[in-house]
XYZ file of C-alpha atoms in Angstrom:
665
model
C -0.303 -0.101 0.090
C 1.495 3.282 -1.192
C 0.803 6.284 0.871
C 2.706 9.349 1.725
C 6.272 8.306 3.021
C 8.514 6.080 1.490
C 8.358 2.262 1.369
C 11.102 0.090 2.809
C 10.927 -2.278 -0.083
C 13.715 -2.381 -2.827
C 11.966 -3.282 -6.048
C 8.629 -3.663 -7.566
C 8.639 -7.496 -7.330
C 7.772 -6.917 -3.269
C 4.365 -5.743 -4.460
C 1.845 -8.512 -4.622
C -1.807 -8.269 -5.143
C -3.622 -5.396 -3.429
C -6.719 -3.816 -3.940
C -7.205 -1.075 -6.688
C -6.202 2.148 -5.348
C -3.846 1.188 -2.900
C -1.065 1.870 -5.190
C -0.634 5.245 -6.508
C -0.453 6.379 -9.791
C 1.558 9.554 -10.091
C 1.648 10.663 -14.072
C 1.905 14.475 -13.073
C 5.720 14.215 -12.348
C 6.351 12.228 -15.391
C 8.413 9.305 -13.224
C 8.640 5.615 -14.180
C 5.581 4.218 -12.244
C 5.703 0.933 -13.556
C 1.711 0.531 -12.139
C 0.537 2.887 -14.977
C -0.087 0.024 -17.263
C -2.851 -2.452 -17.767
C -3.310 -6.301 -18.581
C -2.975 -5.337 -21.966
C 0.843 -4.321 -21.676
C 1.933 -7.446 -19.943
C 2.166 -11.263 -21.301
C -0.349 -13.720 -20.656
C -0.089 -16.576 -17.620
C 0.768 -19.219 -20.381
C 3.841 -16.701 -21.363
C 4.875 -16.111 -18.049
C 4.866 -19.885 -17.172
C 6.594 -20.697 -19.840
C 9.289 -17.984 -19.251
C 9.827 -19.479 -15.682
C 10.287 -22.890 -17.044
C 12.665 -21.573 -19.886
C 14.366 -19.653 -17.125
C 15.253 -22.833 -14.866
C 16.297 -24.474 -18.145
C 19.048 -21.803 -18.844
C 20.309 -22.275 -15.216
C 20.610 -26.023 -15.640
C 22.759 -25.258 -19.362
C 24.775 -23.089 -17.219
C 25.951 -25.388 -14.499
C 26.071 -28.069 -16.840
C 28.141 -26.153 -19.414
C 31.512 -26.921 -18.745
C 33.410 -28.519 -21.341
C 30.175 -28.005 -23.789
C 29.962 -25.264 -25.962
C 26.521 -26.695 -27.307
C 25.241 -25.849 -23.363
C 26.369 -23.052 -23.253
C 24.830 -21.677 -26.161
C 21.653 -23.410 -25.313
C 21.605 -21.648 -21.992
C 21.991 -18.207 -23.930
C 19.156 -19.056 -26.362
C 16.989 -20.215 -23.551
C 17.459 -17.177 -21.493
C 16.765 -14.690 -24.624
C 13.875 -16.737 -25.402
C 12.599 -16.073 -21.717
C 13.375 -12.679 -21.440
C 11.476 -12.226 -25.058
C 8.461 -14.127 -23.920
C 8.047 -12.527 -20.601
C 9.617 -9.124 -20.375
C 10.548 -7.817 -23.475
C 8.191 -4.867 -23.241
C 9.406 -3.716 -20.071
C 13.129 -4.062 -21.157
C 12.354 -2.020 -24.207
C 10.651 0.800 -22.001
C 13.521 0.653 -19.485
C 16.293 1.276 -22.286
C 13.912 4.039 -23.324
C 13.424 5.621 -19.835
C 17.280 5.447 -18.917
C 16.669 9.387 -18.374
C 14.587 9.028 -15.857
C 16.377 5.635 -14.208
C 13.195 4.265 -12.655
C 12.413 0.939 -11.752
C 12.110 -0.139 -15.546
C 15.484 1.130 -16.201
C 16.909 -0.577 -13.110
C 15.790 -3.683 -14.637
C 17.206 -3.284 -17.876
C 20.550 -2.569 -16.270
C 20.103 -5.478 -14.097
C 19.497 -7.876 -17.327
C 22.101 -6.463 -19.399
C 24.735 -6.321 -16.489
C 24.060 -10.321 -15.935
C 24.311 -10.937 -19.865
C 27.855 -8.997 -19.865
C 29.118 -11.419 -16.990
C 27.554 -14.259 -19.125
C 24.824 -14.807 -16.461
C 22.023 -15.217 -18.558
C 20.087 -17.532 -16.371
C 19.764 -15.070 -13.650
C 18.613 -12.251 -16.120
C 16.167 -14.342 -17.330
C 14.896 -15.525 -13.852
C 14.772 -11.836 -12.723
C 12.693 -10.609 -15.355
C 10.272 -13.511 -15.409
C 9.540 -13.046 -11.380
C 9.367 -9.221 -11.990
C 6.385 -9.793 -14.827
C 4.569 -12.537 -12.611
C 4.489 -10.072 -9.608
C 3.145 -7.493 -11.891
C 0.731 -9.435 -13.397
C -0.758 -10.354 -9.862
C -0.939 -7.016 -9.007
C -3.104 -5.706 -11.801
C -5.249 -8.757 -11.497
C -5.682 -7.774 -7.780
C -6.878 -4.286 -8.767
C -9.282 -5.581 -11.088
C -11.012 -7.720 -8.673
C -11.476 -5.034 -6.320
C -12.901 -2.849 -9.119
C -15.392 -5.840 -9.647
C -16.309 -5.996 -6.048
C -17.480 -2.454 -6.331
C -19.313 -3.087 -9.683
C -21.263 -5.928 -8.213
C -22.239 -4.300 -4.734
C -24.390 -1.783 -7.220
C -25.308 -4.587 -9.281
C -27.054 -6.598 -6.537
C -29.416 -3.592 -5.495
C -32.956 -3.859 -6.595
C -32.850 -2.449 -10.368
C -36.609 -1.279 -10.180
C -39.000 -0.029 -7.621
C -42.851 -0.682 -7.558
C -43.862 3.100 -8.011
C -47.496 4.476 -7.333
C -49.411 5.915 -9.783
C -51.876 8.552 -10.578
C -54.880 6.105 -10.549
C -53.668 4.050 -7.642
C -51.955 1.074 -9.248
C -48.093 0.130 -8.797
C -46.035 0.096 -11.688
C -42.372 -1.564 -11.776
C -40.104 1.608 -12.754
C -36.400 1.674 -13.081
C -34.730 3.209 -9.656
C -33.094 5.828 -11.887
C -36.404 7.113 -13.223
C -37.977 7.110 -9.759
C -38.545 11.189 -8.822
C -37.695 12.205 -5.182
C -41.307 12.144 -3.095
C -42.681 9.084 -5.028
C -44.298 6.557 -2.938
C -42.985 3.090 -3.436
C -44.011 -0.370 -2.251
C -42.096 -3.009 -0.834
C -43.172 -6.291 0.002
C -41.786 -8.569 2.706
C -38.479 -10.379 1.943
C -37.766 -7.543 -0.562
C -34.914 -5.279 -0.772
C -35.716 -1.479 -0.257
C -34.706 0.260 -3.791
C -34.367 4.068 -2.574
C -33.577 5.912 0.551
C -36.798 7.448 1.949
C -39.420 7.578 4.956
C -42.040 5.385 6.114
C -45.393 6.719 4.946
C -47.449 3.716 6.152
C -46.740 0.078 7.447
C -44.665 -1.241 9.937
C -41.799 -4.217 9.711
C -38.685 -4.938 11.243
C -35.617 -4.013 8.621
C -32.139 -5.808 8.110
C -29.894 -2.861 8.082
C -26.693 -4.833 8.527
C -25.655 -4.130 4.744
C -25.782 -0.387 5.508
C -25.308 0.157 9.266
C -23.813 -3.415 10.600
C -26.331 -3.537 13.141
C -26.780 -7.326 14.082
C -30.528 -7.275 14.953
C -33.291 -5.676 12.600
C -34.635 -2.295 13.406
C -38.274 -1.858 13.865
C -39.659 0.864 11.491
C -43.004 2.904 11.265
C -44.553 5.711 9.555
C -41.861 8.588 9.755
C -38.904 6.311 9.903
C -36.084 6.364 7.953
C -35.116 3.550 5.693
C -31.908 2.882 3.098
C -32.014 1.490 -0.150
C -29.995 -2.120 0.216
C -31.758 -2.908 3.460
C -34.391 -5.907 3.525
C -37.775 -5.609 4.541
C -37.963 -8.776 6.498
C -41.962 -8.945 7.438
C -44.507 -6.242 6.672
C -45.897 -4.454 3.665
C -44.263 -0.921 3.560
C -44.961 2.046 1.452
C -42.151 4.351 1.502
C -41.581 8.096 0.197
C -38.532 8.634 -1.673
C -36.041 11.050 0.089
C -33.139 10.489 -2.543
C -32.670 9.889 -6.152
C -30.984 6.698 -6.606
C -27.566 8.660 -7.688
C -27.674 9.876 -4.178
C -28.891 6.953 -2.068
C -26.828 5.860 0.929
C -25.676 2.766 -1.197
C -24.638 4.853 -3.840
C -22.718 7.101 -1.408
C -20.956 3.851 0.056
C -19.919 3.029 -3.463
C -18.625 6.202 -4.155
C -16.947 6.774 -1.026
C -14.878 3.520 -1.605
C -13.377 4.892 -4.831
C -12.854 8.356 -3.520
C -10.938 7.048 -0.575
C -8.658 5.030 -2.855
C -8.185 7.720 -5.347
C -7.333 10.001 -2.847
C -4.442 7.565 -1.679
C -1.222 9.805 -2.408
C 0.975 8.202 -5.116
C 4.561 7.266 -3.182
C 7.892 6.756 -4.698
C 8.928 3.371 -3.863
C 12.466 3.178 -2.452
C 13.709 1.525 -5.397
C 12.764 4.186 -7.391
C 14.361 6.836 -5.221
C 17.324 4.749 -4.724
C 17.722 4.430 -8.656
C 17.386 7.745 -9.397
C 20.762 8.433 -7.143
C 22.482 5.301 -7.134
C 22.017 4.308 -10.959
C 23.385 7.602 -12.197
C 26.290 7.665 -9.891
C 27.306 4.347 -10.930
C 26.995 5.131 -14.406
C 29.080 8.263 -14.273
C 31.733 6.576 -12.301
C 31.917 3.520 -14.957
C 32.149 6.376 -17.659
C 34.762 8.211 -15.960
C 37.099 5.251 -15.123
C 36.926 4.231 -18.792
C 37.382 7.868 -20.126
C 39.662 9.418 -17.179
C 42.213 6.396 -16.014
C 44.159 6.028 -18.832
C 45.128 9.511 -18.604
C 45.050 10.315 -14.855
C 46.491 7.219 -13.471
C 48.411 5.731 -16.799
C 46.129 2.506 -17.244
C 45.811 1.047 -20.320
C 42.287 1.818 -22.195
C 41.586 -2.262 -22.069
C 42.676 -2.126 -18.421
C 40.232 1.075 -17.928
C 37.552 -0.559 -20.012
C 37.533 -4.024 -17.981
C 37.401 -2.177 -14.444
C 34.564 -0.083 -15.780
C 32.705 -3.076 -16.768
C 33.770 -4.742 -13.633
C 32.110 -1.582 -12.068
C 29.012 -2.198 -13.586
C 28.742 -5.570 -12.895
C 29.150 -5.134 -9.161
C 26.650 -2.137 -9.441
C 24.130 -4.459 -10.919
C 21.131 -4.586 -8.445
C 20.633 -8.495 -8.875
C 20.975 -9.151 -5.241
C 18.211 -6.766 -4.075
C 15.991 -7.379 -7.046
C 16.223 -11.606 -6.171
C 16.121 -10.940 -2.362
C 13.323 -8.798 -1.884
C 10.290 -11.026 -3.177
C 11.834 -13.580 -1.154
C 11.591 -11.920 1.660
C 8.211 -10.837 1.137
C 7.047 -14.195 -0.078
C 8.703 -15.602 2.923
C 6.620 -13.394 5.537
C 3.157 -14.034 3.602
C 3.556 -17.769 3.503
C 4.568 -17.553 7.215
C 1.177 -15.236 7.632
C -1.004 -17.385 5.882
C 0.082 -20.506 8.315
C -1.252 -18.688 11.099
C -4.774 -17.364 9.370
C -3.761 -14.142 7.448
C -4.382 -13.395 3.910
C -2.127 -10.398 3.313
C -2.568 -8.861 -0.291
C 0.686 -8.424 -1.115
C 4.289 -6.841 0.192
C 2.942 -3.035 0.027
C 0.945 -4.148 3.382
C 3.858 -5.163 4.975
C 5.561 -1.851 4.259
C 2.761 -0.132 5.589
C 1.539 -1.642 8.791
C 4.672 -1.502 11.002
C 4.100 2.531 10.715
C 0.320 2.054 12.429
C -0.612 4.141 15.529
C -4.027 3.642 15.521
C -6.703 0.817 15.263
C -10.249 1.349 14.491
C -12.503 -1.267 14.964
C -16.389 -2.035 13.974
C -18.388 -3.462 16.654
C -20.775 -5.837 15.173
C -19.660 -9.168 13.506
C -15.712 -7.698 14.298
C -15.619 -7.277 17.857
C -18.526 -9.274 18.621
C -19.874 -12.610 17.138
C -22.942 -10.844 15.370
C -25.434 -13.018 16.883
C -27.772 -12.148 19.822
C -28.167 -14.509 22.785
C -30.218 -14.196 25.830
C -28.019 -12.409 28.583
C -30.443 -12.253 31.320
C -34.204 -12.485 32.507
C -36.322 -11.947 35.485
C -39.609 -12.156 36.498
C -41.768 -8.555 38.018
C -43.552 -10.715 40.524
C -41.177 -12.147 43.016
C -43.996 -13.531 45.693
C -45.188 -16.157 43.381
C -42.585 -19.000 43.630
C -44.008 -20.787 40.571
C -43.721 -17.641 38.538
C -40.381 -17.997 36.988
C -40.465 -21.490 35.310
C -43.939 -20.592 34.659
C -43.091 -17.385 32.642
C -40.054 -18.884 31.001
C -42.418 -21.672 29.818
C -44.748 -18.794 28.603
C -42.010 -16.696 26.874
C -40.142 -20.022 25.353
C -43.203 -21.046 23.641
C -44.067 -17.744 22.028
C -40.535 -16.987 20.828
C -39.595 -20.396 19.279
C -42.261 -19.524 16.699
C -41.006 -16.174 15.745
C -38.358 -15.448 13.036
C -37.136 -12.275 14.722
C -33.493 -12.626 15.903
C -34.042 -11.531 19.240
C -37.109 -13.901 19.707
C -34.720 -16.533 18.235
C -32.259 -15.663 21.044
C -34.647 -15.871 23.803
C -36.192 -19.279 22.652
C -32.326 -20.368 22.552
C -31.504 -18.976 25.801
C -34.483 -20.423 27.564
C -34.628 -23.846 26.021
C -37.625 -24.670 28.224
C -40.221 -27.434 27.845
C -43.557 -25.823 28.201
C -46.478 -27.247 29.715
C -48.545 -23.909 28.538
C -50.181 -24.523 25.069
C -49.690 -21.420 23.004
C -52.331 -20.900 19.964
C -52.500 -18.481 17.242
C -49.395 -16.223 16.814
C -49.973 -12.671 15.279
C -47.381 -10.081 14.646
C -47.384 -6.867 16.169
C -45.285 -4.885 13.615
C -42.630 -2.574 15.136
C -44.087 -3.796 18.533
C -43.543 -7.608 19.240
C -45.799 -10.567 18.726
C -49.135 -11.682 20.329
C -50.118 -15.057 21.499
C -53.523 -16.449 21.989
C -53.925 -18.976 24.739
C -56.143 -21.904 25.138
C -58.251 -20.366 27.682
C -58.711 -17.249 25.308
C -56.575 -14.852 26.931
C -53.464 -13.275 25.056
C -50.117 -13.266 25.817
C -47.805 -10.570 24.237
C -43.840 -10.509 24.169
C -43.273 -6.752 22.949
C -40.951 -4.145 23.358
C -41.319 -1.010 25.618
C -42.880 1.051 23.056
C -45.997 -1.246 23.253
C -45.940 -1.468 27.020
C -46.156 2.324 27.192
C -48.993 2.251 24.435
C -50.948 0.281 26.856
C -50.637 2.157 29.863
C -48.625 -0.606 31.475
C -45.126 1.184 31.762
C -44.058 2.211 35.303
C -41.302 4.002 36.329
C -39.085 0.757 37.448
C -39.900 -0.784 33.733
C -38.532 2.084 31.992
C -35.492 2.503 34.414
C -34.854 -0.821 33.893
C -35.216 -1.237 29.899
C -32.865 2.201 30.146
C -30.176 0.381 32.475
C -30.061 -2.612 30.194
C -29.508 -0.583 27.168
C -26.688 1.238 28.622
C -25.298 -2.090 28.826
C -25.948 -2.931 25.306
C -28.617 -4.906 25.719
C -32.128 -4.901 23.821
C -35.009 -5.888 26.387
C -38.407 -7.639 25.556
C -41.208 -7.950 27.934
C -43.722 -10.650 28.667
C -46.975 -9.025 29.388
C -50.721 -9.954 29.660
C -53.334 -7.362 28.581
C -53.068 -6.067 32.117
C -49.422 -6.147 33.197
C -45.673 -7.038 32.351
C -44.905 -10.292 33.807
C -41.224 -10.583 32.981
C -38.309 -9.063 31.232
C -35.511 -10.672 28.744
C -32.314 -8.849 28.055
C -30.725 -9.897 24.801
C -27.341 -8.691 23.341
C -24.657 -9.364 20.928
C -21.719 -11.162 22.760
C -18.000 -10.142 22.487
C -15.899 -12.334 20.900
C -13.956 -14.913 23.211
C -10.482 -13.488 22.406
C -11.448 -9.778 21.906
C -9.978 -8.803 24.954
C -6.724 -10.256 24.746
C -6.535 -8.993 20.974
C -7.010 -5.132 22.461
C -4.398 -5.883 25.127
C -2.189 -7.165 22.714
C -2.680 -4.147 20.567
C -2.066 -1.417 23.513
C 1.104 -3.466 24.394
C 2.337 -2.743 21.078
C 1.794 1.228 21.458
C -1.322 1.376 19.531
C -4.452 3.412 20.424
C -7.534 1.453 19.719
C -10.915 2.783 18.996
C -14.360 1.383 18.543
C -16.405 3.109 15.704
C -20.033 1.182 15.424
C -23.300 2.025 14.000
C -25.038 0.680 17.120
C -26.718 2.820 19.979
C -24.107 5.032 21.627
C -24.523 3.142 25.015
C -24.281 0.092 23.088
C -20.943 1.060 22.227
C -19.669 2.351 25.245
C -20.959 -0.933 26.795
C -18.695 -3.694 24.302
C -16.016 -0.895 24.427
C -15.771 -1.424 28.288
C -16.028 -5.155 28.262
C -13.521 -5.360 25.528
C -10.946 -2.735 26.981
C -10.895 -0.058 24.770
C -10.826 3.449 26.118
C -12.301 5.509 23.102
C -15.791 4.756 21.717
C -18.359 6.207 19.193
C -21.926 4.810 18.250
C -24.747 6.170 15.925
C -22.040 6.521 12.981
C -23.348 5.727 9.393
C -20.761 4.744 6.839
C -19.839 8.181 6.124
C -19.142 9.336 9.478
C -16.866 6.337 10.173
C -15.061 7.595 7.211
C -14.737 11.271 8.498
C -13.390 9.671 11.851
C -11.182 7.777 10.196
C -10.143 10.482 8.505
C -9.584 12.487 11.811
C -7.469 9.934 12.895
C -5.235 9.609 10.196
C -4.272 13.433 10.810
C -2.301 12.060 13.833
C -0.771 9.185 12.576
C -1.574 6.292 10.148
C -4.772 4.247 11.057
C -5.963 0.759 10.630
C -9.521 -0.197 10.058
C -10.961 -3.538 11.151
C -14.666 -4.566 10.033
C -16.705 -7.067 8.356
C -19.463 -5.517 6.261
C -20.233 -3.704 3.029
C -20.875 -0.498 5.361
C -17.122 -0.660 6.531
C -15.666 -0.852 3.017
C -15.121 3.023 2.495
C -13.435 3.100 6.132
C -11.231 0.078 4.838
C -10.442 1.627 1.696
C -9.551 4.994 3.351
C -7.546 3.610 6.226
C -3.576 3.162 5.694
C -4.338 -0.592 5.912
C -7.811 -2.385 6.096
C -8.770 -5.421 8.137
C -11.723 -7.861 7.091
C -12.685 -10.405 9.110
C -12.920 -13.692 6.845
C -15.644 -15.487 8.307
C -18.972 -16.584 7.225
C -20.925 -13.377 8.070
C -18.443 -11.103 6.296
C -19.061 -9.788 3.044
C -17.198 -10.153 -0.058
C -17.274 -6.220 -0.632
C -15.301 -5.830 3.012
C -12.974 -8.600 1.925
C -12.185 -7.470 -1.453
C -11.490 -3.664 -0.230
C -9.266 -4.727 2.694
C -5.574 -5.522 2.720
C -5.675 -8.115 5.113
C -8.166 -10.714 5.679
C -8.419 -12.699 9.101
C -9.338 -16.004 7.978
C -10.366 -17.303 11.468
C -11.860 -14.411 12.724
C -9.241 -14.179 15.418
C -8.568 -10.205 16.366
C -5.430 -11.199 17.655
C -3.874 -11.303 14.352
C -4.099 -7.805 13.952
C -1.479 -7.563 16.435
C 0.472 -10.182 15.117
C 0.185 -8.219 11.705
C 2.077 -5.592 13.017
C 4.628 -7.751 14.673
C 5.381 -9.328 11.382
C 5.556 -5.994 9.576
C 8.045 -4.655 12.175
C 10.208 -7.615 11.673
C 9.867 -7.925 7.628
C 10.785 -4.189 7.547
C 13.989 -4.935 9.660
C 14.797 -7.539 7.447
C 14.522 -5.566 4.198
C 16.428 -2.870 5.661
C 18.924 -5.957 6.972
C 19.063 -6.834 3.273
C 19.585 -3.670 1.758
C 22.312 -2.468 3.992
C 24.077 -5.780 3.791
C 23.929 -5.697 -0.166
C 24.994 -1.817 -0.579
C 27.491 -2.033 2.134
C 29.413 -5.297 0.477
C 29.292 -3.327 -2.907
C 30.573 -0.166 -1.737
C 33.616 -2.184 -0.591
C 34.094 -3.524 -4.107
C 33.338 -0.227 -5.675
C 36.686 0.886 -3.926
C 38.480 -1.911 -5.270
C 37.247 -1.347 -8.681
C 38.090 2.657 -8.510
C 41.714 1.756 -7.287
C 42.163 -0.827 -10.042
C 41.897 -4.094 -7.997
C 38.844 -5.586 -9.127
C 38.510 -8.714 -11.240
C 35.434 -10.089 -13.117
C 35.437 -12.902 -10.898
C 35.474 -10.550 -8.001
C 32.366 -8.593 -9.446
C 30.793 -12.088 -9.539
C 31.330 -12.871 -6.141
C 29.886 -9.247 -5.245
C 26.829 -10.012 -7.242
C 25.848 -13.640 -6.551
C 27.276 -13.860 -3.001
C 25.578 -11.071 -1.579
C 22.541 -12.487 -3.328
C 22.619 -15.465 -1.352
C 23.657 -13.772 1.743
C 20.425 -11.372 1.588
C 18.181 -14.605 0.034
C 19.018 -16.427 2.858
C 18.159 -13.696 5.401
C 15.032 -13.141 4.180
C 14.320 -16.869 4.122
C 14.539 -16.563 7.864
C 11.006 -14.940 8.012
C 9.445 -18.677 7.121
C 10.208 -19.679 10.588
C 7.863 -16.516 11.979
C 5.287 -17.797 14.688
C 2.465 -15.257 15.718
C 1.150 -14.995 19.151
């Protein structure tokens, strides 16, 4: 992920797949940005695969060429064909861009230098690996773009709009005017943002707000496009045109957040613009001035200049960096971490803030019964009898809160419950065998019937402050018992938060749920900063505010988190069954086992990888400087040049492979 500070990678091959927009495209300054191409400029996978096979063949011929001129020339031919198949376009562009000396020019120098000393297998393998990494990166960008398109494609294409004669006609949502009245049947998606004009229902808003339980909606309540009408028939007055719906704004926010990523020159580009010109100038100066100033022969001067160019070949960096990154990515995958490329490893070590979504991220996303009590404590038989009543009603309801109550009670009722009648926006009514009615309802129904007392209101308020939703068991004349349901904290959440704090990171909870619920969950997890009632655009604004004080990560699981995941310096998506494809495509890291402790593991791995990368860079450049001195003083030879190039390559590769043994928490 490229942002506003230099990365620690040393070549383009260390940047494997990352979502669209994570890599900046700086065309303003005209530098050599190797991400500016598309698939049309890269060879197909069969060609890349063939190039890799030919490069391996060239390597085999090279090692067996002693005493066999045929193998010598065969190896050269195989290497040339491999380069032609994989990277002739990049090589040509590198030669054209020598003035700018970017990554393609660096690759051209590496390939040319390898051929000059007879290391044609190395030249072929470097080019094939580089092009393969470029292909992977572009395909990842396409997948992210497709995910955004699929999001819009999944939204309703038409709406049932009321006509002047009172009938309803299917109309393309783009043609539905503001203030039109649309009809939404149970089970249908709401096509446009609006206000309920008539009807009551429970609305699944999880795709928009991330709330774990459906929201009861009635006349005057706001509903959003993309949410699902679960029960009753609704008539909605359209408030926003299709292009301005919250769903559309989510998609737009993802694209804009990615587009706002400031392009960053990779370390190798900054390095190449200084290192390569200096080396070329030194080689030219050595070849032209040494005969005059040092008395060398022209042939000796040319030989030392060539040795200097070979010594300067960046093959060690080009080969070792992808091995370091792949080692890290492999180790991460073994611990349930899917990191979309080396750019994530380059970014995560800088993090200062971690923002967590609540539902499905910090919590399980599945409500469960937390507590229940009866109001009449004088009757010893009341608790089991009331539990039987509540269970008998709740087990027949499809509402998630009722299902949580039924599962939590797990009673074997002696009570016989007759017909159930839904009370939209209120609860459910059950007819008993004796003709009386029982109700499993919310506080609103109790208040409307005049049954609410100050004690009941205080109890519901106190439970809400703990992040719980209260259902009340009642007859037509009095309230019998209360049942508190809440989304539960993930088992490892407190430990994960503690690990993040131990790494010096500030943890924040950003939730679409009620502020009281957010504060209660935050307290349980050990999070000191929590905010609720946040729409996706609110999360985005809060995240941008945090980023002004330091690099910030976002952890989420839903479509509503996608804008923030795109805006974040590093986006983490939960990878479980309840996570959306949009979140996982937009994020940089997928936590495959829904284990929040892996967020801290990512930061640790990033810091370790960064250290190894810098060790490799320092090792390669340090040893090359020694050989530069030998070449300038006339003591270098071609075999020393090969030693400087291949020997350092082996050292830094071995150092990078150490990361395969990395272990998480």
